[in-house]
């Protein structure tokens, strides 16, 4: 698993709900290469502890990325960055913070749902 050090979501940032900020931070880190294809992402509890947010908020953000095909889950093992051909774009609102990437597309493995 990769050591995770992305910026903390900001509850004072009225542009996006916290769960969307979580999804945006993870998405930005994938696009920037901090998290690579096949890397295991931290657990929901690790994200919640690191960012000092409720685990339900972290779960909702990560679930969004799983739903979009950016991440995939392996039961009993963890959540991983998707790889392979096939484009999937994050469906959340584009963050307006100055450090947010506008690129929201990532690759999904062929045959994954």
PDB file of N, CA and C in Angstrom:
ATOM      1  N   UNK A   1       0.845  -1.178   0.000  1.00  0.00           N
ATOM      2  CA  UNK A   1       0.000   0.000   0.000  1.00  0.00           C
ATOM      3  C   UNK A   1       0.890   1.241   0.000  1.00  0.00           C
ATOM      4  N   UNK A   2       0.422   2.259  -0.682  1.00  0.00           N
ATOM      5  CA  UNK A   2       1.137   3.515  -0.810  1.00  0.00           C
ATOM      6  C   UNK A   2       0.941   4.350   0.440  1.00  0.00           C
ATOM      7  N   UNK A   3       2.000   5.063   0.861  1.00  0.00           N
ATOM      8  CA  UNK A   3       1.857   6.023   1.944  1.00  0.00           C
ATOM      9  C   UNK A   3       1.035   7.185   1.411  1.00  0.00           C
ATOM     10  N   UNK A   4       0.005   7.574   2.123  1.00  0.00           N
ATOM     11  CA  UNK A   4      -0.929   8.564   1.618  1.00  0.00           C
ATOM     12  C   UNK A   4      -0.731   9.899   2.296  1.00  0.00           C
ATOM     13  N   UNK A   5      -0.593  10.962   1.503  1.00  0.00           N
ATOM     14  CA  UNK A   5      -0.324  12.262   2.104  1.00  0.00           C
ATOM     15  C   UNK A   5      -1.043  13.406   1.407  1.00  0.00           C
ATOM     16  N   UNK A   6      -2.204  13.155   0.844  1.00  0.00           N
ATOM     17  CA  UNK A   6      -2.941  14.204   0.149  1.00  0.00           C
ATOM     18  C   UNK A   6      -3.444  15.258   1.138  1.00  0.00           C
ATOM     19  N   UNK A   7      -3.785  16.418   0.605  1.00  0.00           N
ATOM     20  CA  UNK A   7      -4.330  17.497   1.437  1.00  0.00           C
ATOM     21  C   UNK A   7      -5.627  17.065   2.104  1.00  0.00           C
ATOM     22  N   UNK A   8      -5.862  17.584   3.271  1.00  0.00           N
ATOM     23  CA  UNK A   8      -7.066  17.269   4.035  1.00  0.00           C
ATOM     24  C   UNK A   8      -8.272  17.970   3.433  1.00  0.00           C
ATOM     25  N   UNK A   9      -9.391  17.234   3.259  1.00  0.00           N
ATOM     26  CA  UNK A   9     -10.619  17.929   2.831  1.00  0.00           C
ATOM     27  C   UNK A   9     -10.962  19.031   3.826  1.00  0.00           C
ATOM     28  N   UNK A  10     -11.520  20.101   3.329  1.00  0.00           N
ATOM     29  CA  UNK A  10     -11.782  21.279   4.140  1.00  0.00           C
ATOM     30  C   UNK A  10     -13.275  21.477   4.341  1.00  0.00           C
ATOM     31  N   UNK A  11     -13.739  21.282   5.573  1.00  0.00           N
ATOM     32  CA  UNK A  11     -15.163  21.444   5.855  1.00  0.00           C
ATOM     33  C   UNK A  11     -15.610  22.897   5.679  1.00  0.00           C
ATOM     34  N   UNK A  12     -14.683  23.826   5.659  1.00  0.00           N
ATOM     35  CA  UNK A  12     -15.020  25.237   5.465  1.00  0.00           C
ATOM     36  C   UNK A  12     -15.110  25.604   3.989  1.00  0.00           C
ATOM     37  N   UNK A  13     -14.658  24.686   3.117  1.00  0.00           N
ATOM     38  CA  UNK A  13     -14.722  24.920   1.677  1.00  0.00           C
ATOM     39  C   UNK A  13     -16.143  24.618   1.222  1.00  0.00           C
ATOM     40  N   UNK A  14     -16.952  25.637   1.017  1.00  0.00           N
ATOM     41  CA  UNK A  14     -18.345  25.450   0.668  1.00  0.00           C
ATOM     42  C   UNK A  14     -18.578  24.986  -0.754  1.00  0.00           C
ATOM     43  N   UNK A  15     -17.523  24.864  -1.560  1.00  0.00           N
ATOM     44  CA  UNK A  15     -17.686  24.500  -2.957  1.00  0.00           C
ATOM     45  C   UNK A  15     -18.200  23.071  -3.123  1.00  0.00           C
ATOM     46  N   UNK A  16     -17.746  22.148  -2.303  1.00  0.00           N
ATOM     47  CA  UNK A  16     -18.116  20.739  -2.429  1.00  0.00           C
ATOM     48  C   UNK A  16     -18.381  20.119  -1.070  1.00  0.00           C
ATOM     49  N   UNK A  17     -19.305  19.163  -1.008  1.00  0.00           N
ATOM     50  CA  UNK A  17     -19.458  18.392   0.229  1.00  0.00           C
ATOM     51  C   UNK A  17     -18.177  17.604   0.503  1.00  0.00           C
ATOM     52  N   UNK A  18     -17.949  17.267   1.771  1.00  0.00           N
ATOM     53  CA  UNK A  18     -16.717  16.560   2.140  1.00  0.00           C
ATOM     54  C   UNK A  18     -16.527  15.259   1.368  1.00  0.00           C
ATOM     55  N   UNK A  19     -17.588  14.468   1.164  1.00  0.00           N
ATOM     56  CA  UNK A  19     -17.400  13.201   0.466  1.00  0.00           C
ATOM     57  C   UNK A  19     -16.919  13.417  -0.969  1.00  0.00           C
ATOM     58  N   UNK A  20     -17.369  14.495  -1.613  1.00  0.00           N
ATOM     59  CA  UNK A  20     -16.898  14.805  -2.966  1.00  0.00           C
ATOM     60  C   UNK A  20     -15.453  15.300  -2.933  1.00  0.00           C
ATOM     61  N   UNK A  21     -15.075  15.996  -1.854  1.00  0.00           N
ATOM     62  CA  UNK A  21     -13.681  16.412  -1.707  1.00  0.00           C
ATOM     63  C   UNK A  21     -12.775  15.189  -1.546  1.00  0.00           C
ATOM     64  N   UNK A  22     -13.247  14.176  -0.802  1.00  0.00           N
ATOM     65  CA  UNK A  22     -12.484  12.932  -0.649  1.00  0.00           C
ATOM     66  C   UNK A  22     -12.274  12.304  -2.023  1.00  0.00           C
ATOM     67  N   UNK A  23     -13.356  12.151  -2.791  1.00  0.00           N
ATOM     68  CA  UNK A  23     -13.253  11.566  -4.125  1.00  0.00           C
ATOM     69  C   UNK A  23     -12.329  12.390  -5.014  1.00  0.00           C
ATOM     70  N   UNK A  24     -12.422  13.709  -4.918  1.00  0.00           N
ATOM     71  CA  UNK A  24     -11.570  14.581  -5.733  1.00  0.00           C
ATOM     72  C   UNK A  24     -10.099  14.440  -5.352  1.00  0.00           C
ATOM     73  N   UNK A  25      -9.797  14.363  -4.047  1.00  0.00           N
ATOM     74  CA  UNK A  25      -8.403  14.229  -3.607  1.00  0.00           C
ATOM     75  C   UNK A  25      -7.794  12.922  -4.110  1.00  0.00           C
ATOM     76  N   UNK A  26      -8.553  11.831  -3.969  1.00  0.00           N
ATOM     77  CA  UNK A  26      -8.045  10.532  -4.420  1.00  0.00           C
ATOM     78  C   UNK A  26      -7.894  10.541  -5.938  1.00  0.00           C
ATOM     79  N   UNK A  27      -8.882  11.078  -6.640  1.00  0.00           N
ATOM     80  CA  UNK A  27      -8.818  11.177  -8.095  1.00  0.00           C
ATOM     81  C   UNK A  27      -7.617  12.010  -8.540  1.00  0.00           C
ATOM     82  N   UNK A  28      -7.405  13.134  -7.892  1.00  0.00           N
ATOM     83  CA  UNK A  28      -6.253  13.981  -8.219  1.00  0.00           C
ATOM     84  C   UNK A  28      -4.939  13.240  -8.002  1.00  0.00           C
ATOM     85  N   UNK A  29      -4.865  12.463  -6.920  1.00  0.00           N
ATOM     86  CA  UNK A  29      -3.637  11.720  -6.630  1.00  0.00           C
ATOM     87  C   UNK A  29      -3.392  10.618  -7.656  1.00  0.00           C
ATOM     88  N   UNK A  30      -4.453  10.052  -8.205  1.00  0.00           N
ATOM     89  CA  UNK A  30      -4.293   9.053  -9.263  1.00  0.00           C
ATOM     90  C   UNK A  30      -3.766   9.723 -10.517  1.00  0.00           C
ATOM     91  N   UNK A  31      -4.384  10.824 -10.910  1.00  0.00           N
ATOM     92  CA  UNK A  31      -3.975  11.545 -12.108  1.00  0.00           C
ATOM     93  C   UNK A  31      -2.526  12.042 -11.965  1.00  0.00           C
ATOM     94  N   UNK A  32      -2.139  12.480 -10.757  1.00  0.00           N
ATOM     95  CA  UNK A  32      -0.788  12.996 -10.515  1.00  0.00           C
ATOM     96  C   UNK A  32       0.253  11.888 -10.386  1.00  0.00           C
ATOM     97  N   UNK A  33      -0.188  10.639 -10.291  1.00  0.00           N
ATOM     98  CA  UNK A  33       0.757   9.535 -10.172  1.00  0.00           C
ATOM     99  C   UNK A  33       1.134   9.170  -8.753  1.00  0.00           C
ATOM    100  N   UNK A  34       0.538   9.825  -7.765  1.00  0.00           N
ATOM    101  CA  UNK A  34       0.792   9.472  -6.364  1.00  0.00           C
ATOM    102  C   UNK A  34       0.283   8.059  -6.104  1.00  0.00           C
ATOM    103  N   UNK A  35      -0.885   7.756  -6.665  1.00  0.00           N
ATOM    104  CA  UNK A  35      -1.444   6.408  -6.635  1.00  0.00           C
ATOM    105  C   UNK A  35      -1.426   5.894  -8.066  1.00  0.00           C
ATOM    106  N   UNK A  36      -0.812   4.734  -8.279  1.00  0.00           N
ATOM    107  CA  UNK A  36      -0.679   4.168  -9.617  1.00  0.00           C
ATOM    108  C   UNK A  36      -1.674   3.033  -9.832  1.00  0.00           C
ATOM    109  N   UNK A  37      -1.849   2.639 -11.081  1.00  0.00           N
ATOM    110  CA  UNK A  37      -2.711   1.515 -11.415  1.00  0.00           C
ATOM    111  C   UNK A  37      -2.329   0.308 -10.577  1.00  0.00           C
ATOM    112  N   UNK A  38      -3.313  -0.318  -9.967  1.00  0.00           N
ATOM    113  CA  UNK A  38      -3.074  -1.516  -9.171  1.00  0.00           C
ATOM    114  C   UNK A  38      -2.696  -1.265  -7.727  1.00  0.00           C
ATOM    115  N   UNK A  39      -2.405  -0.020  -7.363  1.00  0.00           N
ATOM    116  CA  UNK A  39      -2.054   0.288  -5.968  1.00  0.00           C
ATOM    117  C   UNK A  39      -3.267   0.111  -5.067  1.00  0.00           C
ATOM    118  N   UNK A  40      -3.024  -0.410  -3.873  1.00  0.00           N
ATOM    119  CA  UNK A  40      -4.088  -0.488  -2.875  1.00  0.00           C
ATOM    120  C   UNK A  40      -4.195   0.875  -2.206  1.00  0.00           C
ATOM    121  N   UNK A  41      -5.418   1.366  -2.080  1.00  0.00           N
ATOM    122  CA  UNK A  41      -5.631   2.636  -1.393  1.00  0.00           C
ATOM    123  C   UNK A  41      -5.832   2.348   0.089  1.00  0.00           C
ATOM    124  N   UNK A  42      -5.627   3.330   0.933  1.00  0.00           N
ATOM    125  CA  UNK A  42      -5.840   3.127   2.368  1.00  0.00           C
ATOM    126  C   UNK A  42      -7.275   2.691   2.662  1.00  0.00           C
ATOM    127  N   UNK A  43      -7.464   2.068   3.800  1.00  0.00           N
ATOM    128  CA  UNK A  43      -8.806   1.648   4.217  1.00  0.00           C
ATOM    129  C   UNK A  43      -9.657   2.867   4.551  1.00  0.00           C
ATOM    130  N   UNK A  44     -10.951   2.644   4.632  1.00  0.00           N
ATOM    131  CA  UNK A  44     -11.872   3.727   4.999  1.00  0.00           C
ATOM    132  C   UNK A  44     -11.471   4.317   6.351  1.00  0.00           C
ATOM    133  N   UNK A  45     -11.169   3.456   7.321  1.00  0.00           N
ATOM    134  CA  UNK A  45     -10.774   3.946   8.647  1.00  0.00           C
ATOM    135  C   UNK A  45      -9.459   4.720   8.596  1.00  0.00           C
ATOM    136  N   UNK A  46      -8.525   4.305   7.737  1.00  0.00           N
ATOM    137  CA  UNK A  46      -7.266   5.048   7.602  1.00  0.00           C
ATOM    138  C   UNK A  46      -7.514   6.424   7.001  1.00  0.00           C
ATOM    139  N   UNK A  47      -8.348   6.487   5.947  1.00  0.00           N
ATOM    140  CA  UNK A  47      -8.700   7.797   5.379  1.00  0.00           C
ATOM    141  C   UNK A  47      -9.362   8.673   6.436  1.00  0.00           C
ATOM    142  N   UNK A  48     -10.323   8.117   7.152  1.00  0.00           N
ATOM    143  CA  UNK A  48     -11.061   8.892   8.159  1.00  0.00           C
ATOM    144  C   UNK A  48     -10.131   9.409   9.248  1.00  0.00           C
ATOM    145  N   UNK A  49      -9.234   8.556   9.704  1.00  0.00           N
ATOM    146  CA  UNK A  49      -8.294   8.957  10.745  1.00  0.00           C
ATOM    147  C   UNK A  49      -7.309  10.000  10.228  1.00  0.00           C
ATOM    148  N   UNK A  50      -6.779   9.772   9.037  1.00  0.00           N
ATOM    149  CA  UNK A  50      -5.802  10.690   8.454  1.00  0.00           C
ATOM    150  C   UNK A  50      -6.402  12.072   8.237  1.00  0.00           C
ATOM    151  N   UNK A  51      -7.623  12.111   7.681  1.00  0.00           N
ATOM    152  CA  UNK A  51      -8.259  13.385   7.366  1.00  0.00           C
ATOM    153  C   UNK A  51      -9.136  13.918   8.483  1.00  0.00           C
ATOM    154  N   UNK A  52      -9.280  13.145   9.574  1.00  0.00           N
ATOM    155  CA  UNK A  52     -10.115  13.547  10.708  1.00  0.00           C
ATOM    156  C   UNK A  52     -11.551  13.850  10.278  1.00  0.00           C
ATOM    157  N   UNK A  53     -12.103  12.880   9.539  1.00  0.00           N
ATOM    158  CA  UNK A  53     -13.491  12.973   9.102  1.00  0.00           C
ATOM    159  C   UNK A  53     -14.225  11.707   9.539  1.00  0.00           C
ATOM    160  N   UNK A  54     -15.534  11.722   9.473  1.00  0.00           N
ATOM    161  CA  UNK A  54     -16.338  10.566   9.823  1.00  0.00           C
ATOM    162  C   UNK A  54     -16.079   9.451   8.810  1.00  0.00           C
ATOM    163  N   UNK A  55     -15.934   8.183   9.253  1.00  0.00           N
ATOM    164  CA  UNK A  55     -15.731   7.074   8.315  1.00  0.00           C
ATOM    165  C   UNK A  55     -16.843   6.964   7.263  1.00  0.00           C
ATOM    166  N   UNK A  56     -18.071   7.328   7.610  1.00  0.00           N
ATOM    167  CA  UNK A  56     -19.165   7.286   6.633  1.00  0.00           C
ATOM    168  C   UNK A  56     -18.917   8.264   5.484  1.00  0.00           C
ATOM    169  N   UNK A  57     -18.302   9.395   5.789  1.00  0.00           N
ATOM    170  CA  UNK A  57     -17.969  10.380   4.759  1.00  0.00           C
ATOM    171  C   UNK A  57     -16.885   9.839   3.842  1.00  0.00           C
ATOM    172  N   UNK A  58     -15.848   9.241   4.433  1.00  0.00           N
ATOM    173  CA  UNK A  58     -14.779   8.634   3.635  1.00  0.00           C
ATOM    174  C   UNK A  58     -15.334   7.512   2.762  1.00  0.00           C
ATOM    175  N   UNK A  59     -16.201   6.687   3.343  1.00  0.00           N
ATOM    176  CA  UNK A  59     -16.805   5.585   2.600  1.00  0.00           C
ATOM    177  C   UNK A  59     -17.607   6.090   1.405  1.00  0.00           C
ATOM    178  N   UNK A  60     -18.372   7.148   1.604  1.00  0.00           N
ATOM    179  CA  UNK A  60     -19.190   7.695   0.520  1.00  0.00           C
ATOM    180  C   UNK A  60     -18.318   8.222  -0.627  1.00  0.00           C
ATOM    181  N   UNK A  61     -17.216   8.874  -0.293  1.00  0.00           N
ATOM    182  CA  UNK A  61     -16.296   9.376  -1.326  1.00  0.00           C
ATOM    183  C   UNK A  61     -15.631   8.251  -2.095  1.00  0.00           C
ATOM    184  N   UNK A  62     -15.167   7.234  -1.381  1.00  0.00           N
ATOM    185  CA  UNK A  62     -14.510   6.097  -2.031  1.00  0.00           C
ATOM    186  C   UNK A  62     -15.536   5.296  -2.833  1.00  0.00           C
ATOM    187  N   UNK A  63     -16.746   5.142  -2.303  1.00  0.00           N
ATOM    188  CA  UNK A  63     -17.801   4.423  -3.020  1.00  0.00           C
ATOM    189  C   UNK A  63     -18.122   5.104  -4.345  1.00  0.00           C
ATOM    190  N   UNK A  64     -18.054   6.431  -4.376  1.00  0.00           N
ATOM    191  CA  UNK A  64     -18.283   7.160  -5.624  1.00  0.00           C
ATOM    192  C   UNK A  64     -17.251   6.757  -6.675  1.00  0.00           C
ATOM    193  N   UNK A  65     -15.988   6.673  -6.259  1.00  0.00           N
ATOM    194  CA  UNK A  65     -14.925   6.298  -7.196  1.00  0.00           C
ATOM    195  C   UNK A  65     -15.038   4.842  -7.631  1.00  0.00           C
ATOM    196  N   UNK A  66     -15.494   3.975  -6.737  1.00  0.00           N
ATOM    197  CA  UNK A  66     -15.727   2.572  -7.100  1.00  0.00           C
ATOM    198  C   UNK A  66     -16.866   2.500  -8.113  1.00  0.00           C
ATOM    199  N   UNK A  67     -17.936   3.233  -7.848  1.00  0.00           N
ATOM    200  CA  UNK A  67     -19.083   3.262  -8.749  1.00  0.00           C
ATOM    201  C   UNK A  67     -18.688   3.772 -10.134  1.00  0.00           C
ATOM    202  N   UNK A  68     -17.783   4.737 -10.176  1.00  0.00           N
ATOM    203  CA  UNK A  68     -17.326   5.318 -11.441  1.00  0.00           C
ATOM    204  C   UNK A  68     -16.280   4.457 -12.142  1.00  0.00           C
ATOM    205  N   UNK A  69     -15.798   3.406 -11.476  1.00  0.00           N
ATOM    206  CA  UNK A  69     -14.809   2.530 -12.090  1.00  0.00           C
ATOM    207  C   UNK A  69     -13.374   2.995 -11.951  1.00  0.00           C
ATOM    208  N   UNK A  70     -13.156   4.043 -11.178  1.00  0.00           N
ATOM    209  CA  UNK A  70     -11.802   4.550 -10.953  1.00  0.00           C
ATOM    210  C   UNK A  70     -11.059   3.628  -9.984  1.00  0.00           C
ATOM    211  N   UNK A  71     -11.797   3.102  -8.996  1.00  0.00           N
ATOM    212  CA  UNK A  71     -11.261   2.142  -8.038  1.00  0.00           C
ATOM    213  C   UNK A  71     -12.083   0.866  -8.151  1.00  0.00           C
ATOM    214  N   UNK A  72     -11.527  -0.243  -7.669  1.00  0.00           N
ATOM    215  CA  UNK A  72     -12.297  -1.481  -7.572  1.00  0.00           C
ATOM    216  C   UNK A  72     -11.981  -2.147  -6.247  1.00  0.00           C
ATOM    217  N   UNK A  73     -12.952  -2.933  -5.769  1.00  0.00           N
ATOM    218  CA  UNK A  73     -12.801  -3.607  -4.478  1.00  0.00           C
ATOM    219  C   UNK A  73     -12.591  -5.098  -4.695  1.00  0.00           C
ATOM    220  N   UNK A  74     -11.752  -5.674  -3.841  1.00  0.00           N
ATOM    221  CA  UNK A  74     -11.610  -7.122  -3.761  1.00  0.00           C
ATOM    222  C   UNK A  74     -12.016  -7.500  -2.349  1.00  0.00           C
ATOM    223  N   UNK A  75     -13.110  -8.225  -2.246  1.00  0.00           N
ATOM    224  CA  UNK A  75     -13.665  -8.564  -0.944  1.00  0.00           C
ATOM    225  C   UNK A  75     -12.625  -9.235  -0.051  1.00  0.00           C
ATOM    226  N   UNK A  76     -12.492  -8.713   1.154  1.00  0.00           N
ATOM    227  CA  UNK A  76     -11.565  -9.263   2.131  1.00  0.00           C
ATOM    228  C   UNK A  76     -10.114  -8.855   1.921  1.00  0.00           C
ATOM    229  N   UNK A  77      -9.835  -8.123   0.842  1.00  0.00           N
ATOM    230  CA  UNK A  77      -8.454  -7.717   0.552  1.00  0.00           C
ATOM    231  C   UNK A  77      -8.283  -6.210   0.615  1.00  0.00           C
ATOM    232  N   UNK A  78      -9.154  -5.469  -0.089  1.00  0.00           N
ATOM    233  CA  UNK A  78      -9.047  -4.019  -0.061  1.00  0.00           C
ATOM    234  C   UNK A  78      -9.579  -3.367  -1.319  1.00  0.00           C
ATOM    235  N   UNK A  79      -9.274  -2.090  -1.465  1.00  0.00           N
ATOM    236  CA  UNK A  79      -9.690  -1.284  -2.600  1.00  0.00           C
ATOM    237  C   UNK A  79      -8.446  -0.868  -3.364  1.00  0.00           C
ATOM    238  N   UNK A  80      -8.526  -0.943  -4.696  1.00  0.00           N
ATOM    239  CA  UNK A  80      -7.365  -0.734  -5.542  1.00  0.00           C
ATOM    240  C   UNK A  80      -7.685   0.228  -6.674  1.00  0.00           C
ATOM    241  N   UNK A  81      -6.627   0.853  -7.229  1.00  0.00           N
ATOM    242  CA  UNK A  81      -6.758   1.732  -8.383  1.00  0.00           C
ATOM    243  C   UNK A  81      -6.936   0.846  -9.617  1.00  0.00           C
ATOM    244  N   UNK A  82      -7.970   1.147 -10.399  1.00  0.00           N
ATOM    245  CA  UNK A  82      -8.252   0.386 -11.616  1.00  0.00           C
ATOM    246  C   UNK A  82      -7.151   0.601 -12.652  1.00  0.00           C
ATOM    247  N   UNK A  83      -7.004  -0.388 -13.517  1.00  0.00           N
ATOM    248  CA  UNK A  83      -6.040  -0.258 -14.610  1.00  0.00           C
ATOM    249  C   UNK A  83      -6.590  -0.913 -15.863  1.00  0.00           C
ATOM    250  N   UNK A  84      -5.938  -0.680 -16.984  1.00  0.00           N
ATOM    251  CA  UNK A  84      -6.351  -1.288 -18.236  1.00  0.00           C
ATOM    252  C   UNK A  84      -7.130  -0.331 -19.117  1.00  0.00           C
ATOM    253  N   UNK A  85      -7.530  -0.814 -20.304  1.00  0.00           N
ATOM    254  CA  UNK A  85      -8.229   0.051 -21.254  1.00  0.00           C
ATOM    255  C   UNK A  85      -9.679   0.298 -20.863  1.00  0.00           C
ATOM    256  N   UNK A  86     -10.243   1.322 -21.417  1.00  0.00           N
ATOM    257  CA  UNK A  86     -11.643   1.676 -21.152  1.00  0.00           C
ATOM    258  C   UNK A  86     -11.696   2.917 -20.294  1.00  0.00           C
ATOM    259  N   UNK A  87     -12.300   3.957 -20.770  1.00  0.00           N
ATOM    260  CA  UNK A  87     -12.304   5.230 -20.055  1.00  0.00           C
ATOM    261  C   UNK A  87     -13.518   5.369 -19.156  1.00  0.00           C
ATOM    262  N   UNK A  88     -13.287   5.898 -18.000  1.00  0.00           N
ATOM    263  CA  UNK A  88     -14.361   6.214 -17.057  1.00  0.00           C
ATOM    264  C   UNK A  88     -14.089   7.616 -16.542  1.00  0.00           C
ATOM    265  N   UNK A  89     -15.093   8.459 -16.503  1.00  0.00           N
ATOM    266  CA  UNK A  89     -14.918   9.813 -15.978  1.00  0.00           C
ATOM    267  C   UNK A  89     -15.656   9.961 -14.673  1.00  0.00           C
ATOM    268  N   UNK A  90     -15.014  10.620 -13.718  1.00  0.00           N
ATOM    269  CA  UNK A  90     -15.622  10.878 -12.416  1.00  0.00           C
ATOM    270  C   UNK A  90     -16.835  11.752 -12.622  1.00  0.00           C
ATOM    271  N   UNK A  91     -17.935  11.376 -12.011  1.00  0.00           N
ATOM    272  CA  UNK A  91     -19.197  12.074 -12.260  1.00  0.00           C
ATOM    273  C   UNK A  91     -19.467  13.206 -11.288  1.00  0.00           C
ATOM    274  N   UNK A  92     -18.584  13.430 -10.324  1.00  0.00           N
ATOM    275  CA  UNK A  92     -18.808  14.479  -9.338  1.00  0.00           C
ATOM    276  C   UNK A  92     -18.589  15.863  -9.915  1.00  0.00           C
ATOM    277  N   UNK A  93     -18.952  16.858  -9.147  1.00  0.00           N
ATOM    278  CA  UNK A  93     -18.749  18.239  -9.566  1.00  0.00           C
ATOM    279  C   UNK A  93     -17.257  18.541  -9.608  1.00  0.00           C
ATOM    280  N   UNK A  94     -16.849  19.385 -10.521  1.00  0.00           N
ATOM    281  CA  UNK A  94     -15.440  19.753 -10.620  1.00  0.00           C
ATOM    282  C   UNK A  94     -15.106  20.715  -9.484  1.00  0.00           C
ATOM    283  N   UNK A  95     -14.094  20.376  -8.664  1.00  0.00           N
ATOM    284  CA  UNK A  95     -13.726  21.254  -7.555  1.00  0.00           C
ATOM    285  C   UNK A  95     -13.258  22.613  -8.044  1.00  0.00           C
ATOM    286  N   UNK A  96     -13.485  23.618  -7.236  1.00  0.00           N
ATOM    287  CA  UNK A  96     -13.074  24.967  -7.608  1.00  0.00           C
ATOM    288  C   UNK A  96     -11.828  25.415  -6.850  1.00  0.00           C
ATOM    289  N   UNK A  97     -11.280  24.524  -6.005  1.00  0.00           N
ATOM    290  CA  UNK A  97     -10.090  24.914  -5.244  1.00  0.00           C
ATOM    291  C   UNK A  97      -8.896  25.035  -6.193  1.00  0.00           C
ATOM    292  N   UNK A  98      -7.944  25.928  -5.894  1.00  0.00           N
ATOM    293  CA  UNK A  98      -6.831  26.181  -6.799  1.00  0.00           C
ATOM    294  C   UNK A  98      -5.925  24.975  -7.012  1.00  0.00           C
ATOM    295  N   UNK A  99      -5.867  24.027  -6.071  1.00  0.00           N
ATOM    296  CA  UNK A  99      -4.981  22.880  -6.229  1.00  0.00           C
ATOM    297  C   UNK A  99      -5.679  21.671  -6.839  1.00  0.00           C
ATOM    298  N   UNK A 100      -6.927  21.832  -7.257  1.00  0.00           N
ATOM    299  CA  UNK A 100      -7.688  20.704  -7.799  1.00  0.00           C
ATOM    300  C   UNK A 100      -7.436  20.554  -9.290  1.00  0.00           C
ATOM    301  N   UNK A 101      -7.270  19.321  -9.698  1.00  0.00           N
ATOM    302  CA  UNK A 101      -7.079  19.025 -11.109  1.00  0.00           C
ATOM    303  C   UNK A 101      -8.424  19.049 -11.812  1.00  0.00           C
ATOM    304  N   UNK A 102      -8.443  19.526 -13.032  1.00  0.00           N
ATOM    305  CA  UNK A 102      -9.700  19.511 -13.782  1.00  0.00           C
ATOM    306  C   UNK A 102      -9.883  18.197 -14.528  1.00  0.00           C
ATOM    307  N   UNK A 103      -8.837  17.385 -14.618  1.00  0.00           N
ATOM    308  CA  UNK A 103      -8.935  16.110 -15.306  1.00  0.00           C
ATOM    309  C   UNK A 103      -9.595  15.083 -14.408  1.00  0.00           C
ATOM    310  N   UNK A 104     -10.684  14.491 -14.828  1.00  0.00           N
ATOM    311  CA  UNK A 104     -11.431  13.550 -14.009  1.00  0.00           C
ATOM    312  C   UNK A 104     -11.588  12.193 -14.702  1.00  0.00           C
ATOM    313  N   UNK A 105     -10.801  11.913 -15.730  1.00  0.00           N
ATOM    314  CA  UNK A 105     -10.942  10.644 -16.428  1.00  0.00           C
ATOM    315  C   UNK A 105      -9.842   9.689 -16.000  1.00  0.00           C
ATOM    316  N   UNK A 106     -10.185   8.423 -15.936  1.00  0.00           N
ATOM    317  CA  UNK A 106      -9.226   7.389 -15.562  1.00  0.00           C
ATOM    318  C   UNK A 106      -9.559   6.127 -16.313  1.00  0.00           C
ATOM    319  N   UNK A 107      -8.730   5.136 -16.228  1.00  0.00           N
ATOM    320  CA  UNK A 107      -8.926   3.903 -16.968  1.00  0.00           C
ATOM    321  C   UNK A 107      -9.562   2.825 -16.117  1.00  0.00           C
ATOM    322  N   UNK A 108     -10.425   2.028 -16.730  1.00  0.00           N
ATOM    323  CA  UNK A 108     -11.076   0.907 -16.049  1.00  0.00           C
ATOM    324  C   UNK A 108     -10.651  -0.379 -16.735  1.00  0.00           C
ATOM    325  N   UNK A 109     -10.436  -1.467 -15.973  1.00  0.00           N
ATOM    326  CA  UNK A 109     -10.074  -2.734 -16.598  1.00  0.00           C
ATOM    327  C   UNK A 109     -11.166  -3.227 -17.529  1.00  0.00           C
ATOM    328  N   UNK A 110     -10.762  -3.845 -18.640  1.00  0.00           N
ATOM    329  CA  UNK A 110     -11.708  -4.419 -19.564  1.00  0.00           C
ATOM    330  C   UNK A 110     -12.501  -5.512 -18.857  1.00  0.00           C
ATOM    331  N   UNK A 111     -13.807  -5.495 -19.034  1.00  0.00           N
ATOM    332  CA  UNK A 111     -14.654  -6.512 -18.449  1.00  0.00           C
ATOM    333  C   UNK A 111     -15.077  -6.249 -17.025  1.00  0.00           C
ATOM    334  N   UNK A 112     -14.598  -5.172 -16.397  1.00  0.00           N
ATOM    335  CA  UNK A 112     -15.037  -4.883 -15.025  1.00  0.00           C
ATOM    336  C   UNK A 112     -16.321  -4.094 -15.076  1.00  0.00           C
ATOM    337  N   UNK A 113     -17.090  -4.204 -14.007  1.00  0.00           N
ATOM    338  CA  UNK A 113     -18.363  -3.484 -13.971  1.00  0.00           C
ATOM    339  C   UNK A 113     -18.279  -2.308 -13.045  1.00  0.00           C
TER     340      UNK A 113
END
